[in-house]
């Protein structure tokens, strides 16, 4: 097969870690490329400053991404680590997949029940219906 570009959206949960591990298994060393993406949701603050909660989210994101970067480096993969802040993580994941020209977008599934999906929707469902690449 030819070179593939994987985009893995992570958030530090067990499910996203499983998705990352699956992508690692699919990725062929020195041939494929992996983009590890974490989106910190930022809906803005009234005062315009950086709240403690927002800073905690950023710090946690850096910790998670550092751990995943080690795994990529150990496997000698071509990789890029991307951390962005956006008001809607679902739309940003789709946008990043398109911007990075991903062949495959890998996301975890939280296993929401039907009722929860109908009320709030799921990130994976949103992406599945809007991404132009394979999910």
CSV table of N, CA, C and O in Angstrom, one decimal:
chain,number,residue,atom,x,y,z
A,1,UNK,N,0.8,-1.2,0.0
A,1,UNK,CA,0.0,0.0,0.0
A,1,UNK,C,0.9,1.2,0.0
A,1,UNK,O,2.0,1.2,0.4
A,2,UNK,N,0.3,2.3,-0.4
A,2,UNK,CA,1.1,3.6,-0.5
A,2,UNK,C,1.0,4.2,0.9
A,2,UNK,O,0.3,3.8,1.8
A,3,UNK,N,1.8,5.3,1.0
A,3,UNK,CA,1.9,6.0,2.3
A,3,UNK,C,0.5,6.6,2.7
A,3,UNK,O,-0.3,7.0,1.8
A,4,UNK,N,0.2,6.5,3.9
A,4,UNK,CA,-1.1,7.0,4.5
A,4,UNK,C,-0.8,8.0,5.5
A,4,UNK,O,0.2,8.0,6.2
A,5,UNK,N,-1.7,9.0,5.7
A,5,UNK,CA,-1.7,9.9,6.7
A,5,UNK,C,-2.8,9.7,7.7
A,5,UNK,O,-4.0,9.8,7.2
A,6,UNK,N,-2.5,9.4,8.9
A,6,UNK,CA,-3.5,9.2,9.9
A,6,UNK,C,-3.7,10.5,10.8
A,6,UNK,O,-2.6,11.1,11.2
A,7,UNK,N,-4.9,10.9,11.1
A,7,UNK,CA,-5.1,11.9,12.1
A,7,UNK,C,-5.8,11.3,13.3
A,7,UNK,O,-6.9,10.7,13.1
A,8,UNK,N,-5.2,11.3,14.5
A,8,UNK,CA,-5.8,10.7,15.6
A,8,UNK,C,-6.3,11.8,16.6
A,8,UNK,O,-5.4,12.6,17.0
A,9,UNK,N,-7.5,11.9,16.8
A,9,UNK,CA,-8.0,12.9,17.8
A,9,UNK,C,-8.1,12.3,19.2
A,9,UNK,O,-8.7,11.3,19.4
A,10,UNK,N,-7.4,13.0,20.1
A,10,UNK,CA,-7.3,12.4,21.5
A,10,UNK,C,-7.8,13.5,22.5
A,10,UNK,O,-7.8,14.7,22.2
A,11,UNK,N,-8.2,13.0,23.6
A,11,UNK,CA,-8.7,13.9,24.7
A,11,UNK,C,-8.2,13.4,26.1
A,11,UNK,O,-8.6,13.9,27.1
A,12,UNK,N,-7.4,12.3,26.1
A,12,UNK,CA,-6.9,11.9,27.4
A,12,UNK,C,-7.8,10.8,28.1
A,12,UNK,O,-7.4,10.3,29.1
A,13,UNK,N,-8.9,10.5,27.5
A,13,UNK,CA,-9.8,9.4,28.0
A,13,UNK,C,-9.3,8.1,27.6
A,13,UNK,O,-8.5,7.9,26.7
A,14,UNK,N,-9.8,7.1,28.3
A,14,UNK,CA,-9.4,5.7,28.0
A,14,UNK,C,-9.8,5.3,26.6
A,14,UNK,O,-9.0,4.7,25.9
A,15,UNK,N,-10.9,5.8,26.1
A,15,UNK,CA,-11.4,5.5,24.8
A,15,UNK,C,-10.5,6.1,23.7
A,15,UNK,O,-10.1,5.5,22.7
A,16,UNK,N,-10.0,7.4,24.0
A,16,UNK,CA,-9.1,8.0,23.0
A,16,UNK,C,-7.7,7.3,23.0
A,16,UNK,O,-7.1,7.3,22.0
A,17,UNK,N,-7.3,6.9,24.2
A,17,UNK,CA,-6.0,6.1,24.3
A,17,UNK,C,-6.1,4.8,23.5
A,17,UNK,O,-5.1,4.5,22.8
A,18,UNK,N,-7.3,4.2,23.5
A,18,UNK,CA,-7.5,3.0,22.7
A,18,UNK,C,-7.4,3.3,21.2
A,18,UNK,O,-6.8,2.6,20.4
A,19,UNK,N,-8.0,4.4,20.8
A,19,UNK,CA,-8.0,4.8,19.4
A,19,UNK,C,-6.6,5.1,19.0
A,19,UNK,O,-6.1,4.7,17.9
A,20,UNK,N,-5.8,5.8,19.9
A,20,UNK,CA,-4.4,6.1,19.6
A,20,UNK,C,-3.6,4.8,19.4
A,20,UNK,O,-2.8,4.6,18.5
A,21,UNK,N,-3.8,3.8,20.3
A,21,UNK,CA,-3.1,2.5,20.2
A,21,UNK,C,-3.5,1.8,18.9
A,21,UNK,O,-2.6,1.2,18.2
A,22,UNK,N,-4.8,1.9,18.5
A,22,UNK,CA,-5.2,1.3,17.2
A,22,UNK,C,-4.5,1.9,16.0
A,22,UNK,O,-4.0,1.2,15.1
A,23,UNK,N,-4.4,3.2,16.1
A,23,UNK,CA,-3.7,4.0,15.0
A,23,UNK,C,-2.2,3.6,15.0
A,23,UNK,O,-1.6,3.4,13.9
A,24,UNK,N,-1.6,3.4,16.1
A,24,UNK,CA,-0.2,3.0,16.2
A,24,UNK,C,0.0,1.6,15.5
A,24,UNK,O,1.0,1.4,14.8
A,25,UNK,N,-0.9,0.7,15.7
A,25,UNK,CA,-0.9,-0.6,15.1
A,25,UNK,C,-1.0,-0.5,13.6
A,25,UNK,O,-0.4,-1.3,12.9
A,26,UNK,N,-1.8,0.4,13.1
A,26,UNK,CA,-2.0,0.6,11.7
A,26,UNK,C,-0.9,1.3,11.0
A,26,UNK,O,-0.6,1.0,9.8
A,27,UNK,N,-0.2,2.1,11.7
A,27,UNK,CA,0.8,3.0,11.1
A,27,UNK,C,2.1,2.2,10.9
A,27,UNK,O,2.6,1.5,11.8
A,28,UNK,N,2.6,2.2,9.6
A,28,UNK,CA,3.8,1.5,9.3
A,28,UNK,C,5.0,2.5,9.5
A,28,UNK,O,5.0,3.6,9.0
A,29,UNK,N,6.0,2.0,10.2
A,29,UNK,CA,7.2,2.8,10.5
A,29,UNK,C,7.8,3.4,9.3
A,29,UNK,O,8.0,2.7,8.3
A,30,UNK,N,8.2,4.6,9.3
A,30,UNK,CA,8.9,5.4,8.3
A,30,UNK,C,8.2,5.4,7.0
A,30,UNK,O,8.7,5.9,6.0
A,31,UNK,N,7.0,5.0,6.9
A,31,UNK,CA,6.2,5.0,5.7
A,31,UNK,C,5.0,6.0,5.9
A,31,UNK,O,4.8,6.9,5.2
A,32,UNK,N,4.2,5.7,6.9
A,32,UNK,CA,3.0,6.4,7.1
A,32,UNK,C,3.3,7.6,8.0
A,32,UNK,O,4.4,7.7,8.7
A,33,UNK,N,2.4,8.5,8.1
A,33,UNK,CA,2.6,9.7,9.0
A,33,UNK,C,1.3,9.8,9.9
A,33,UNK,O,0.2,9.5,9.5
A,34,UNK,N,1.6,10.2,11.1
A,34,UNK,CA,0.5,10.3,12.1
A,34,UNK,C,0.5,11.8,12.6
A,34,UNK,O,1.5,12.3,13.0
A,35,UNK,N,-0.7,12.3,12.6
A,35,UNK,CA,-0.9,13.6,13.3
A,35,UNK,C,-1.8,13.3,14.5
A,35,UNK,O,-2.9,12.7,14.4
A,36,UNK,N,-1.2,13.7,15.7
A,36,UNK,CA,-2.0,13.5,16.9
A,36,UNK,C,-2.5,14.9,17.3
A,36,UNK,O,-1.8,15.8,17.5
A,37,UNK,N,-3.9,14.9,17.4
A,37,UNK,CA,-4.6,16.2,17.5
A,37,UNK,C,-5.3,16.2,18.9
A,37,UNK,O,-6.0,15.2,19.2
A,38,UNK,N,-5.2,17.3,19.6
A,38,UNK,CA,-6.0,17.5,20.8
A,38,UNK,C,-6.6,18.9,20.7
A,38,UNK,O,-5.9,19.8,20.5
A,39,UNK,N,-7.9,18.9,20.8
A,39,UNK,CA,-8.6,20.2,20.8
A,39,UNK,C,-9.1,20.5,22.2
A,39,UNK,O,-9.8,19.7,22.8
A,40,UNK,N,-8.7,21.6,22.7
A,40,UNK,CA,-9.2,22.1,24.0
A,40,UNK,C,-10.3,23.1,23.6
A,40,UNK,O,-10.2,24.1,22.9
A,41,UNK,N,-11.5,22.7,24.1
A,41,UNK,CA,-12.7,23.5,23.8
A,41,UNK,C,-12.6,24.9,24.5
A,41,UNK,O,-12.3,24.9,25.7
A,42,UNK,N,-12.7,25.9,23.8
A,42,UNK,CA,-12.6,27.3,24.3
A,42,UNK,C,-13.8,28.1,23.8
A,42,UNK,O,-13.8,28.6,22.7
A,43,UNK,N,-14.8,28.3,24.6
A,43,UNK,CA,-15.9,29.0,24.2
A,43,UNK,C,-15.8,30.5,24.6
A,43,UNK,O,-16.7,31.3,24.5
A,44,UNK,N,-14.6,30.9,25.1
A,44,UNK,CA,-14.3,32.3,25.4
A,44,UNK,C,-14.8,32.6,26.8
A,44,UNK,O,-15.6,31.9,27.4
A,45,UNK,N,-14.2,33.6,27.4
A,45,UNK,CA,-14.6,34.0,28.8
A,45,UNK,C,-15.1,35.5,28.7
A,45,UNK,O,-14.6,36.3,27.9
A,46,UNK,N,-16.0,35.8,29.6
A,46,UNK,CA,-16.5,37.2,29.6
A,46,UNK,C,-15.4,38.2,29.8
A,46,UNK,O,-15.4,39.3,29.2
A,47,UNK,N,-14.5,37.9,30.8
A,47,UNK,CA,-13.4,38.9,31.1
A,47,UNK,C,-12.3,38.8,30.1
A,47,UNK,O,-11.4,39.7,30.1
A,48,UNK,N,-12.3,37.8,29.2
A,48,UNK,CA,-11.2,37.8,28.2
A,48,UNK,C,-9.9,37.2,28.6
A,48,UNK,O,-9.0,37.0,27.9
A,49,UNK,N,-9.8,37.0,29.9
A,49,UNK,CA,-8.5,36.4,30.4
A,49,UNK,C,-8.5,34.9,30.4
A,49,UNK,O,-9.4,34.3,30.0
A,50,UNK,N,-7.4,34.4,30.9
A,50,UNK,CA,-7.2,32.9,31.0
A,50,UNK,C,-7.7,32.5,32.4
A,50,UNK,O,-7.0,32.9,33.4
A,51,UNK,N,-8.7,31.8,32.5
A,51,UNK,CA,-9.2,31.3,33.7
A,51,UNK,C,-8.3,30.1,34.2
A,51,UNK,O,-7.6,29.5,33.5
A,52,UNK,N,-8.5,29.9,35.5
A,52,UNK,CA,-7.7,28.7,36.1
A,52,UNK,C,-8.1,27.4,35.4
A,52,UNK,O,-7.3,26.6,35.2
A,53,UNK,N,-9.4,27.3,35.2
A,53,UNK,CA,-10.0,26.1,34.6
A,53,UNK,C,-9.4,25.9,33.2
A,53,UNK,O,-9.0,24.8,32.8
A,54,UNK,N,-9.3,27.0,32.4
A,54,UNK,CA,-8.8,26.9,31.1
A,54,UNK,C,-7.3,26.5,31.1
A,54,UNK,O,-6.8,25.7,30.3
A,55,UNK,N,-6.6,27.1,32.1
A,55,UNK,CA,-5.1,26.8,32.2
A,55,UNK,C,-4.9,25.3,32.6
A,55,UNK,O,-4.0,24.7,32.1
A,56,UNK,N,-5.8,24.8,33.5
A,56,UNK,CA,-5.8,23.4,33.9
A,56,UNK,C,-5.9,22.5,32.6
A,56,UNK,O,-5.3,21.5,32.5
A,57,UNK,N,-6.9,22.9,31.8
A,57,UNK,CA,-7.2,22.1,30.6
A,57,UNK,C,-5.9,22.1,29.7
A,57,UNK,O,-5.5,21.1,29.1
A,58,UNK,N,-5.3,23.3,29.5
A,58,UNK,CA,-4.1,23.4,28.7
A,58,UNK,C,-3.0,22.5,29.3
A,58,UNK,O,-2.3,21.8,28.5
A,59,UNK,N,-2.8,22.6,30.6
A,59,UNK,CA,-1.7,21.8,31.2
A,59,UNK,C,-1.9,20.3,31.1
A,59,UNK,O,-1.0,19.6,30.7
A,60,UNK,N,-3.2,19.9,31.2
A,60,UNK,CA,-3.5,18.5,31.1
A,60,UNK,C,-3.3,18.1,29.6
A,60,UNK,O,-2.8,17.0,29.4
A,61,UNK,N,-3.7,18.9,28.7
A,61,UNK,CA,-3.5,18.6,27.3
A,61,UNK,C,-2.0,18.4,27.0
A,61,UNK,O,-1.6,17.4,26.3
A,62,UNK,N,-1.1,19.3,27.5
A,62,UNK,CA,0.3,19.1,27.3
A,62,UNK,C,0.8,17.8,27.9
A,62,UNK,O,1.6,17.1,27.2
A,63,UNK,N,0.4,17.4,29.0
A,63,UNK,CA,0.8,16.2,29.7
A,63,UNK,C,0.4,15.0,28.8
A,63,UNK,O,1.2,14.1,28.6
A,64,UNK,N,-0.9,15.0,28.4
A,64,UNK,CA,-1.3,13.8,27.5
A,64,UNK,C,-0.5,13.7,26.2
A,64,UNK,O,-0.1,12.7,25.9
A,65,UNK,N,-0.3,14.9,25.6
A,65,UNK,CA,0.4,14.9,24.3
A,65,UNK,C,1.8,14.5,24.5
A,65,UNK,O,2.4,13.8,23.6
A,66,UNK,N,2.5,14.9,25.6
A,66,UNK,CA,3.9,14.5,25.8
A,66,UNK,C,4.0,12.9,25.9
A,66,UNK,O,4.9,12.3,25.3
A,67,UNK,N,3.0,12.3,26.6
A,67,UNK,CA,3.0,10.9,26.7
A,67,UNK,C,2.9,10.2,25.4
A,67,UNK,O,3.6,9.2,25.0
A,68,UNK,N,1.9,10.7,24.5
A,68,UNK,CA,1.7,10.1,23.2
A,68,UNK,C,2.9,10.3,22.3
A,68,UNK,O,3.2,9.5,21.5
A,69,UNK,N,3.5,11.5,22.4
A,69,UNK,CA,4.7,11.8,21.6
A,69,UNK,C,5.8,10.8,21.9
A,69,UNK,O,6.5,10.3,21.0
A,70,UNK,N,6.0,10.4,23.1
A,70,UNK,CA,7.0,9.4,23.5
A,70,UNK,C,6.7,8.1,22.7
A,70,UNK,O,7.6,7.5,22.2
A,71,UNK,N,5.4,7.7,22.7
A,71,UNK,CA,5.1,6.4,22.0
A,71,UNK,C,5.4,6.5,20.5
A,71,UNK,O,5.9,5.6,19.9
A,72,UNK,N,5.1,7.7,19.9
A,72,UNK,CA,5.4,7.9,18.5
A,72,UNK,C,6.9,7.8,18.2
A,72,UNK,O,7.4,7.2,17.3
A,73,UNK,N,7.7,8.5,19.1
A,73,UNK,CA,9.1,8.5,18.9
A,73,UNK,C,9.7,7.1,19.1
A,73,UNK,O,10.6,6.7,18.4
A,74,UNK,N,9.2,6.3,20.1
A,74,UNK,CA,9.7,5.0,20.3
A,74,UNK,C,9.5,4.1,19.1
A,74,UNK,O,10.3,3.2,18.8
A,75,UNK,N,8.4,4.3,18.4
A,75,UNK,CA,8.1,3.5,17.2
A,75,UNK,C,8.8,4.1,15.9
A,75,UNK,O,8.6,3.6,14.9
A,76,UNK,N,9.5,5.2,16.1
A,76,UNK,CA,10.2,5.9,15.0
A,76,UNK,C,9.2,6.2,13.9
A,76,UNK,O,9.5,6.1,12.7
A,77,UNK,N,8.1,6.8,14.2
A,77,UNK,CA,7.1,7.2,13.3
A,77,UNK,C,7.3,8.6,12.8
A,77,UNK,O,7.9,9.4,13.5
A,78,UNK,N,6.9,8.9,11.6
A,78,UNK,CA,6.8,10.3,11.2
A,78,UNK,C,5.5,10.8,11.9
A,78,UNK,O,4.4,10.2,11.7
A,79,UNK,N,5.6,11.9,12.7
A,79,UNK,CA,4.4,12.3,13.4
A,79,UNK,C,4.5,13.8,13.6
A,79,UNK,O,5.5,14.5,13.5
A,80,UNK,N,3.3,14.4,13.9
A,80,UNK,CA,3.2,15.8,14.3
A,80,UNK,C,2.2,15.8,15.4
A,80,UNK,O,1.2,15.1,15.4
A,81,UNK,N,2.5,16.7,16.4
A,81,UNK,CA,1.6,16.9,17.6
A,81,UNK,C,0.9,18.2,17.4
A,81,UNK,O,1.6,19.2,17.2
A,82,UNK,N,-0.4,18.2,17.4
A,82,UNK,CA,-1.1,19.5,17.2
A,82,UNK,C,-2.1,19.7,18.4
A,82,UNK,O,-2.9,18.8,18.7
A,83,UNK,N,-1.9,20.9,19.0
A,83,UNK,CA,-2.8,21.3,20.1
A,83,UNK,C,-3.5,22.6,19.7
A,83,UNK,O,-2.8,23.6,19.4
A,84,UNK,N,-4.8,22.6,19.6
A,84,UNK,CA,-5.5,23.8,19.2
A,84,UNK,C,-6.7,24.1,20.2
A,84,UNK,O,-7.1,23.2,20.9
A,85,UNK,N,-7.0,25.3,20.3
A,85,UNK,CA,-8.2,25.7,21.1
A,85,UNK,C,-9.2,26.2,20.1
A,85,UNK,O,-9.0,26.9,19.2
A,86,UNK,N,-10.5,25.7,20.3
A,86,UNK,CA,-11.6,26.1,19.4
A,86,UNK,C,-12.9,26.0,20.2
A,86,UNK,O,-13.0,25.2,21.1
A,87,UNK,N,-13.9,26.7,19.7
A,87,UNK,CA,-15.2,26.7,20.4
A,87,UNK,C,-16.0,25.4,20.2
A,87,UNK,O,-16.8,25.1,21.1
A,88,UNK,N,-15.7,24.7,19.1
A,88,UNK,CA,-16.4,23.4,18.9
A,88,UNK,C,-15.4,22.4,18.5
A,88,UNK,O,-14.9,22.4,17.4
A,89,UNK,N,-15.1,21.5,19.4
A,89,UNK,CA,-14.0,20.5,19.1
A,89,UNK,C,-14.4,19.6,18.0
A,89,UNK,O,-13.6,19.2,17.2
A,90,UNK,N,-15.7,19.3,17.8
A,90,UNK,CA,-16.1,18.4,16.7
A,90,UNK,C,-15.8,19.0,15.3
A,90,UNK,O,-15.2,18.4,14.5
A,91,UNK,N,-16.2,20.3,15.2
A,91,UNK,CA,-15.9,20.9,13.9
A,91,UNK,C,-14.4,21.1,13.7
A,91,UNK,O,-14.0,21.0,12.5
A,92,UNK,N,-13.7,21.4,14.7
A,92,UNK,CA,-12.3,21.6,14.6
A,92,UNK,C,-11.6,20.3,14.2
A,92,UNK,O,-10.6,20.3,13.4
A,93,UNK,N,-12.0,19.2,14.7
A,93,UNK,CA,-11.4,17.9,14.3
A,93,UNK,C,-11.6,17.7,12.8
A,93,UNK,O,-10.7,17.3,12.1
A,94,UNK,N,-12.8,17.9,12.3
A,94,UNK,CA,-13.1,17.8,10.9
A,94,UNK,C,-12.2,18.7,10.1
A,94,UNK,O,-11.6,18.4,9.1
A,95,UNK,N,-12.1,20.0,10.6
A,95,UNK,CA,-11.3,21.0,9.9
A,95,UNK,C,-9.8,20.6,9.8
A,95,UNK,O,-9.2,20.7,8.8
A,96,UNK,N,-9.3,20.1,10.9
A,96,UNK,CA,-7.9,19.7,11.0
A,96,UNK,C,-7.7,18.5,10.1
A,96,UNK,O,-6.6,18.4,9.5
A,97,UNK,N,-8.6,17.5,10.0
A,97,UNK,CA,-8.5,16.4,9.1
A,97,UNK,C,-8.3,16.9,7.6
A,97,UNK,O,-7.5,16.4,6.9
A,98,UNK,N,-9.1,17.8,7.3
A,98,UNK,CA,-9.1,18.4,5.9
A,98,UNK,C,-7.8,19.2,5.7
A,98,UNK,O,-7.1,19.0,4.7
A,99,UNK,N,-7.4,20.0,6.7
A,99,UNK,CA,-6.2,20.9,6.6
A,99,UNK,C,-5.0,20.0,6.5
A,99,UNK,O,-4.0,20.4,5.8
A,100,UNK,N,-4.9,18.9,7.2
A,100,UNK,CA,-3.8,18.0,7.2
A,100,UNK,C,-3.8,16.9,6.1
A,100,UNK,O,-3.0,16.1,6.0
A,101,UNK,N,-4.9,17.0,5.3
A,101,UNK,CA,-5.1,16.0,4.2
A,101,UNK,C,-5.0,14.6,4.7
A,101,UNK,O,-4.3,13.7,4.1
A,102,UNK,N,-5.7,14.3,5.8
A,102,UNK,CA,-5.7,13.0,6.4
A,102,UNK,C,-6.4,11.9,5.5
A,102,UNK,O,-7.4,12.3,4.9
A,103,UNK,N,-5.8,10.8,5.4
A,103,UNK,CA,-6.5,9.7,4.7
A,103,UNK,C,-7.5,8.9,5.6
A,103,UNK,O,-8.4,8.4,5.2
A,104,UNK,N,-7.1,8.9,6.9
A,104,UNK,CA,-7.9,8.2,7.9
A,104,UNK,C,-8.0,9.0,9.2
A,104,UNK,O,-6.9,9.4,9.7
A,105,UNK,N,-9.2,9.2,9.7
A,105,UNK,CA,-9.4,9.9,10.9
A,105,UNK,C,-9.8,8.9,12.0
A,105,UNK,O,-10.7,8.2,11.8
A,106,UNK,N,-9.0,8.9,13.1
A,106,UNK,CA,-9.2,7.9,14.1
A,106,UNK,C,-9.7,8.6,15.4
A,106,UNK,O,-9.0,9.5,15.8
A,107,UNK,N,-10.9,8.2,15.9
A,107,UNK,CA,-11.4,8.7,17.1
A,107,UNK,C,-11.9,7.6,18.0
A,107,UNK,O,-12.3,6.6,17.5
A,108,UNK,N,-11.9,7.9,19.3
A,108,UNK,CA,-12.5,6.9,20.2
A,108,UNK,C,-14.0,7.0,20.3
A,108,UNK,O,-14.6,8.0,19.8
A,109,UNK,N,-14.6,6.0,20.9
A,109,UNK,CA,-16.1,6.1,21.1
A,109,UNK,C,-16.3,6.0,22.5
A,109,UNK,O,-15.8,5.1,23.2
A,110,UNK,N,-17.2,6.8,23.0
A,110,UNK,CA,-17.5,6.8,24.5
A,110,UNK,C,-18.6,5.8,24.8
A,110,UNK,O,-18.9,5.6,25.9
A,111,UNK,N,-19.2,5.3,23.8
A,111,UNK,CA,-20.3,4.3,24.0
A,111,UNK,C,-21.5,4.9,24.6
A,111,UNK,O,-22.2,4.3,25.5
A,112,UNK,N,-21.9,6.1,24.2
A,112,UNK,CA,-23.1,6.8,24.6
A,112,UNK,C,-24.3,5.9,24.2
A,112,UNK,O,-24.3,5.4,23.1
A,113,UNK,N,-25.3,5.9,25.0
A,113,UNK,CA,-26.5,5.2,24.7
A,113,UNK,C,-27.3,6.1,23.7
A,113,UNK,O,-27.0,7.2,23.5
A,114,UNK,N,-28.4,5.5,23.2
A,114,UNK,CA,-29.2,6.2,22.2
A,114,UNK,C,-29.7,7.5,22.7
A,114,UNK,O,-29.7,8.5,22.1
A,115,UNK,N,-30.3,7.5,23.9
A,115,UNK,CA,-30.8,8.7,24.5
A,115,UNK,C,-29.8,9.8,24.7
A,115,UNK,O,-30.0,10.9,24.3
A,116,UNK,N,-28.6,9.5,25.1
A,116,UNK,CA,-27.5,10.5,25.3
A,116,UNK,C,-27.1,11.0,23.9
A,116,UNK,O,-26.9,12.2,23.8
A,117,UNK,N,-27.0,10.2,22.9
A,117,UNK,CA,-26.7,10.6,21.6
A,117,UNK,C,-27.7,11.6,21.0
A,117,UNK,O,-27.4,12.6,20.4
A,118,UNK,N,-29.0,11.3,21.3
A,118,UNK,CA,-30.1,12.1,20.8
A,118,UNK,C,-30.0,13.5,21.5
A,118,UNK,O,-30.3,14.5,20.8
A,119,UNK,N,-29.7,13.5,22.7
A,119,UNK,CA,-29.7,14.8,23.5
A,119,UNK,C,-28.5,15.6,23.1
A,119,UNK,O,-28.6,16.8,22.8
A,120,UNK,N,-27.3,15.1,23.3
A,120,UNK,CA,-26.1,15.9,23.1
A,120,UNK,C,-25.3,15.5,21.9
A,120,UNK,O,-24.4,16.3,21.5
A,121,UNK,N,-25.6,14.4,21.3
A,121,UNK,CA,-24.9,14.0,20.2
A,121,UNK,C,-23.5,13.5,20.6
A,121,UNK,O,-23.1,13.6,21.8
A,122,UNK,N,-22.8,12.8,19.7
A,122,UNK,CA,-21.5,12.3,20.1
A,122,UNK,C,-20.5,12.9,19.1
A,122,UNK,O,-20.8,13.2,17.9
A,123,UNK,N,-19.3,13.1,19.6
A,123,UNK,CA,-18.2,13.6,18.7
A,123,UNK,C,-18.0,12.7,17.5
A,123,UNK,O,-17.9,13.1,16.4
A,124,UNK,N,-17.9,11.4,17.8
A,124,UNK,CA,-17.7,10.4,16.7
A,124,UNK,C,-18.8,10.4,15.7
A,124,UNK,O,-18.5,10.3,14.5
A,125,UNK,N,-20.0,10.5,16.1
A,125,UNK,CA,-21.1,10.6,15.1
A,125,UNK,C,-21.1,11.8,14.2
A,125,UNK,O,-21.3,11.7,13.0
A,126,UNK,N,-20.8,12.9,14.9
A,126,UNK,CA,-20.7,14.2,14.1
A,126,UNK,C,-19.6,14.1,13.1
A,126,UNK,O,-19.8,14.4,11.9
A,127,UNK,N,-18.4,13.6,13.5
A,127,UNK,CA,-17.3,13.4,12.6
A,127,UNK,C,-17.6,12.5,11.5
A,127,UNK,O,-17.3,12.7,10.3
A,128,UNK,N,-18.2,11.4,11.8
A,128,UNK,CA,-18.5,10.3,10.8
A,128,UNK,C,-19.3,10.9,9.7
A,128,UNK,O,-19.1,10.5,8.5
A,129,UNK,N,-20.3,11.8,10.0
A,129,UNK,CA,-21.2,12.3,9.0
A,129,UNK,C,-20.6,13.5,8.3
A,129,UNK,O,-21.2,14.0,7.2
A,130,UNK,N,-19.5,14.1,8.7
A,130,UNK,CA,-19.0,15.4,8.1
A,130,UNK,C,-17.6,15.3,7.6
A,130,UNK,O,-17.3,16.1,6.7
A,131,UNK,N,-16.8,14.4,8.0
A,131,UNK,CA,-15.4,14.3,7.5
A,131,UNK,C,-15.4,13.8,6.1
A,131,UNK,O,-16.2,12.9,5.7
A,132,UNK,N,-14.5,14.3,5.3
A,132,UNK,CA,-14.4,13.9,3.9
A,132,UNK,C,-13.5,12.7,3.7
A,132,UNK,O,-13.5,12.0,2.7
A,133,UNK,N,-12.7,12.4,4.8
A,133,UNK,CA,-11.8,11.2,4.7
A,133,UNK,C,-12.5,10.0,5.4
A,133,UNK,O,-13.6,10.2,6.0
A,134,UNK,N,-11.9,8.8,5.4
A,134,UNK,CA,-12.4,7.7,6.1
A,134,UNK,C,-12.3,7.9,7.6
A,134,UNK,O,-11.3,8.5,8.0
A,135,UNK,N,-13.2,7.4,8.3
A,135,UNK,CA,-13.2,7.5,9.8
A,135,UNK,C,-13.2,6.1,10.4
A,135,UNK,O,-13.9,5.3,10.0
